[in-house]
JSON list of C-alpha atoms in Angstrom, two decimals:
[
{"chain": "A", "resi": 514, "resn": "UNK", "atom": "CA", "xyz": [39.27, 49.81, -3.65]},
{"chain": "A", "resi": 515, "resn": "UNK", "atom": "CA", "xyz": [36.77, 46.98, -3.31]},
{"chain": "A", "resi": 516, "resn": "UNK", "atom": "CA", "xyz": [37.32, 44.22, -5.53]},
{"chain": "A", "resi": 517, "resn": "UNK", "atom": "CA", "xyz": [34.03, 42.24, -6.43]},
{"chain": "A", "resi": 518, "resn": "UNK", "atom": "CA", "xyz": [32.43, 40.25, -9.68]},
{"chain": "A", "resi": 519, "resn": "UNK", "atom": "CA", "xyz": [30.02, 42.12, -12.01]},
{"chain": "A", "resi": 520, "resn": "UNK", "atom": "CA", "xyz": [28.28, 39.82, -14.56]},
{"chain": "A", "resi": 521, "resn": "UNK", "atom": "CA", "xyz": [31.09, 37.29, -14.14]},
{"chain": "A", "resi": 522, "resn": "UNK", "atom": "CA", "xyz": [34.03, 39.68, -14.53]},
{"chain": "A", "resi": 523, "resn": "UNK", "atom": "CA", "xyz": [36.32, 40.93, -11.80]},
{"chain": "A", "resi": 524, "resn": "UNK", "atom": "CA", "xyz": [36.00, 44.70, -11.15]},
{"chain": "A", "resi": 525, "resn": "UNK", "atom": "CA", "xyz": [37.14, 47.19, -8.89]},
{"chain": "A", "resi": 526, "resn": "UNK", "atom": "CA", "xyz": [35.21, 50.44, -7.27]},
{"chain": "A", "resi": 527, "resn": "UNK", "atom": "CA", "xyz": [36.24, 52.88, -4.81]},
{"chain": "A", "resi": 528, "resn": "UNK", "atom": "CA", "xyz": [35.16, 52.26, -1.25]},
{"chain": "A", "resi": 529, "resn": "UNK", "atom": "CA", "xyz": [32.71, 52.83, -0.01]},
{"chain": "A", "resi": 530, "resn": "UNK", "atom": "CA", "xyz": [29.84, 52.55, -2.76]},
{"chain": "A", "resi": 531, "resn": "UNK", "atom": "CA", "xyz": [26.50, 51.34, -3.10]},
{"chain": "A", "resi": 532, "resn": "UNK", "atom": "CA", "xyz": [24.23, 49.54, -5.84]},
{"chain": "A", "resi": 533, "resn": "UNK", "atom": "CA", "xyz": [22.78, 53.18, -6.97]},
{"chain": "A", "resi": 534, "resn": "UNK", "atom": "CA", "xyz": [26.30, 54.58, -7.44]},
{"chain": "A", "resi": 535, "resn": "UNK", "atom": "CA", "xyz": [27.33, 51.53, -9.46]},
{"chain": "A", "resi": 536, "resn": "UNK", "atom": "CA", "xyz": [24.57, 51.76, -11.67]},
{"chain": "A", "resi": 537, "resn": "UNK", "atom": "CA", "xyz": [25.23, 55.61, -11.94]},
{"chain": "A", "resi": 538, "resn": "UNK", "atom": "CA", "xyz": [28.64, 54.85, -13.01]},
{"chain": "A", "resi": 539, "resn": "UNK", "atom": "CA", "xyz": [27.89, 51.99, -15.29]},
{"chain": "A", "resi": 540, "resn": "UNK", "atom": "CA", "xyz": [25.47, 54.50, -17.24]},
{"chain": "A", "resi": 541, "resn": "UNK", "atom": "CA", "xyz": [22.55, 52.48, -16.46]},
{"chain": "A", "resi": 542, "resn": "UNK", "atom": "CA", "xyz": [20.85, 55.35, -13.99]},
{"chain": "A", "resi": 543, "resn": "UNK", "atom": "CA", "xyz": [17.31, 55.63, -15.19]},
{"chain": "A", "resi": 544, "resn": "UNK", "atom": "CA", "xyz": [17.13, 52.47, -17.01]},
{"chain": "A", "resi": 545, "resn": "UNK", "atom": "CA", "xyz": [15.07, 49.44, -16.29]},
{"chain": "A", "resi": 546, "resn": "UNK", "atom": "CA", "xyz": [17.47, 47.10, -14.85]},
{"chain": "A", "resi": 547, "resn": "UNK", "atom": "CA", "xyz": [17.29, 44.04, -12.33]},
{"chain": "A", "resi": 548, "resn": "UNK", "atom": "CA", "xyz": [20.10, 43.72, -9.94]},
{"chain": "A", "resi": 549, "resn": "UNK", "atom": "CA", "xyz": [21.18, 40.80, -7.80]},
{"chain": "A", "resi": 550, "resn": "UNK", "atom": "CA", "xyz": [23.65, 40.66, -4.90]},
{"chain": "A", "resi": 551, "resn": "UNK", "atom": "CA", "xyz": [24.96, 37.17, -4.07]},
{"chain": "A", "resi": 552, "resn": "UNK", "atom": "CA", "xyz": [22.09, 35.74, -5.60]},
{"chain": "A", "resi": 553, "resn": "UNK", "atom": "CA", "xyz": [19.50, 37.75, -4.20]},
{"chain": "A", "resi": 554, "resn": "UNK", "atom": "CA", "xyz": [17.51, 40.20, -5.88]},
{"chain": "A", "resi": 555, "resn": "UNK", "atom": "CA", "xyz": [17.93, 43.70, -4.85]},
{"chain": "A", "resi": 556, "resn": "UNK", "atom": "CA", "xyz": [14.77, 45.75, -4.84]},
{"chain": "A", "resi": 557, "resn": "UNK", "atom": "CA", "xyz": [15.06, 49.24, -6.69]},
{"chain": "A", "resi": 558, "resn": "UNK", "atom": "CA", "xyz": [14.02, 50.76, -3.25]},
{"chain": "A", "resi": 559, "resn": "UNK", "atom": "CA", "xyz": [17.14, 49.48, -1.57]},
{"chain": "A", "resi": 560, "resn": "UNK", "atom": "CA", "xyz": [19.61, 50.51, -4.36]},
{"chain": "A", "resi": 561, "resn": "UNK", "atom": "CA", "xyz": [20.81, 53.46, -2.36]},
{"chain": "A", "resi": 562, "resn": "UNK", "atom": "CA", "xyz": [21.26, 51.27, 0.73]},
{"chain": "A", "resi": 563, "resn": "UNK", "atom": "CA", "xyz": [22.82, 48.39, -0.42]},
{"chain": "A", "resi": 564, "resn": "UNK", "atom": "CA", "xyz": [26.62, 48.48, -0.40]},
{"chain": "A", "resi": 565, "resn": "UNK", "atom": "CA", "xyz": [28.87, 46.76, -2.66]},
{"chain": "A", "resi": 566, "resn": "UNK", "atom": "CA", "xyz": [31.42, 44.77, -0.37]},
{"chain": "A", "resi": 567, "resn": "UNK", "atom": "CA", "xyz": [34.66, 42.92, -1.11]},
{"chain": "A", "resi": 568, "resn": "UNK", "atom": "CA", "xyz": [33.98, 39.63, -2.85]},
{"chain": "A", "resi": 569, "resn": "UNK", "atom": "CA", "xyz": [30.53, 40.15, -3.87]},
{"chain": "A", "resi": 570, "resn": "UNK", "atom": "CA", "xyz": [28.76, 38.88, -6.84]},
{"chain": "A", "resi": 571, "resn": "UNK", "atom": "CA", "xyz": [26.69, 41.49, -8.63]},
{"chain": "A", "resi": 572, "resn": "UNK", "atom": "CA", "xyz": [24.53, 40.80, -11.44]},
{"chain": "A", "resi": 573, "resn": "UNK", "atom": "CA", "xyz": [22.71, 43.37, -13.79]},
{"chain": "A", "resi": 574, "resn": "UNK", "atom": "CA", "xyz": [20.16, 42.52, -16.32]},
{"chain": "A", "resi": 575, "resn": "UNK", "atom": "CA", "xyz": [18.73, 45.45, -18.60]},
{"chain": "A", "resi": 576, "resn": "UNK", "atom": "CA", "xyz": [15.16, 45.11, -19.38]},
{"chain": "A", "resi": 577, "resn": "UNK", "atom": "CA", "xyz": [15.02, 45.27, -23.43]},
{"chain": "A", "resi": 578, "resn": "UNK", "atom": "CA", "xyz": [11.35, 46.19, -25.03]},
{"chain": "A", "resi": 579, "resn": "UNK", "atom": "CA", "xyz": [10.24, 44.06, -27.96]},
{"chain": "A", "resi": 580, "resn": "UNK", "atom": "CA", "xyz": [7.33, 43.00, -29.58]}
]
Protein backbone atom coordinates (compact mmCIF):
# COMPACT_ATOMS: atom_id res chain seq x y z
CA UNK A 1 0.00 0.00 0.00
CA UNK A 2 1.06 3.57 -0.72
CA UNK A 3 0.13 6.31 1.75
CA UNK A 4 -0.29 9.81 0.28
CA UNK A 5 -2.39 12.95 0.71
CA UNK A 6 -5.34 13.63 -1.59
CA UNK A 7 -6.97 17.05 -1.37
CA UNK A 8 -5.69 17.43 2.19
CA UNK A 9 -6.80 13.99 3.44
CA UNK A 10 -4.67 10.91 4.07
CA UNK A 11 -5.33 8.08 1.61
CA UNK A 12 -3.91 4.71 0.67
CA UNK A 13 -3.86 2.87 -2.64
CA UNK A 14 -2.37 -0.39 -3.77
CA UNK A 15 1.09 -0.12 -5.28
CA UNK A 16 2.04 0.64 -7.97
CA UNK A 17 -0.43 3.14 -9.35
CA UNK A 18 -0.46 6.29 -11.44
CA UNK A 19 -2.60 9.41 -11.75
CA UNK A 20 -4.73 7.92 -14.56
CA UNK A 21 -5.66 4.88 -12.46
CA UNK A 22 -6.31 7.06 -9.41
CA UNK A 23 -8.70 9.24 -11.41
CA UNK A 24 -10.47 6.14 -12.72
CA UNK A 25 -10.77 4.66 -9.21
CA UNK A 26 -12.23 7.93 -7.92
CA UNK A 27 -14.79 8.14 -10.74
CA UNK A 28 -13.17 11.10 -12.51
CA UNK A 29 -12.28 9.27 -15.75
CA UNK A 30 -13.49 11.27 -18.74
CA UNK A 31 -14.23 14.37 -16.66
CA UNK A 32 -12.46 17.69 -16.93
CA UNK A 33 -10.05 17.80 -14.01
CA UNK A 34 -6.81 19.49 -13.09
CA UNK A 35 -4.27 17.42 -11.19
CA UNK A 36 -1.37 18.72 -9.14
CA UNK A 37 1.37 16.55 -7.64
CA UNK A 38 3.57 18.09 -4.96
CA UNK A 39 2.67 21.60 -6.12
CA UNK A 40 3.21 21.03 -9.84
CA UNK A 41 0.49 20.65 -12.48
CA UNK A 42 0.40 17.22 -14.14
CA UNK A 43 -0.59 17.60 -17.82
CA UNK A 44 -3.26 15.16 -19.00
CA UNK A 45 -0.74 13.66 -21.41
CA UNK A 46 1.35 12.54 -18.41
CA UNK A 47 -1.43 11.11 -16.21
CA UNK A 48 -0.67 7.51 -17.24
CA UNK A 49 3.06 7.84 -16.53
CA UNK A 50 2.98 9.95 -13.35
CA UNK A 51 3.33 7.57 -10.40
CA UNK A 52 1.70 8.06 -7.02
CA UNK A 53 4.57 7.79 -4.55
CA UNK A 54 4.59 7.38 -0.76
CA UNK A 55 4.12 10.73 0.97
CA UNK A 56 3.24 12.72 -2.14
CA UNK A 57 0.51 15.38 -2.15
CA UNK A 58 -2.12 15.14 -4.87
CA UNK A 59 -4.74 17.82 -5.49
CA UNK A 60 -7.62 17.19 -7.89
CA UNK A 61 -9.91 20.00 -8.97
CA UNK A 62 -13.00 19.26 -11.06
CA UNK A 63 -14.00 21.84 -13.65
CA UNK A 64 -17.56 23.07 -13.12
CA UNK A 65 -19.49 24.70 -15.94
CA UNK A 66 -21.75 27.61 -15.37
CA UNK A 67 -22.96 30.77 -16.82
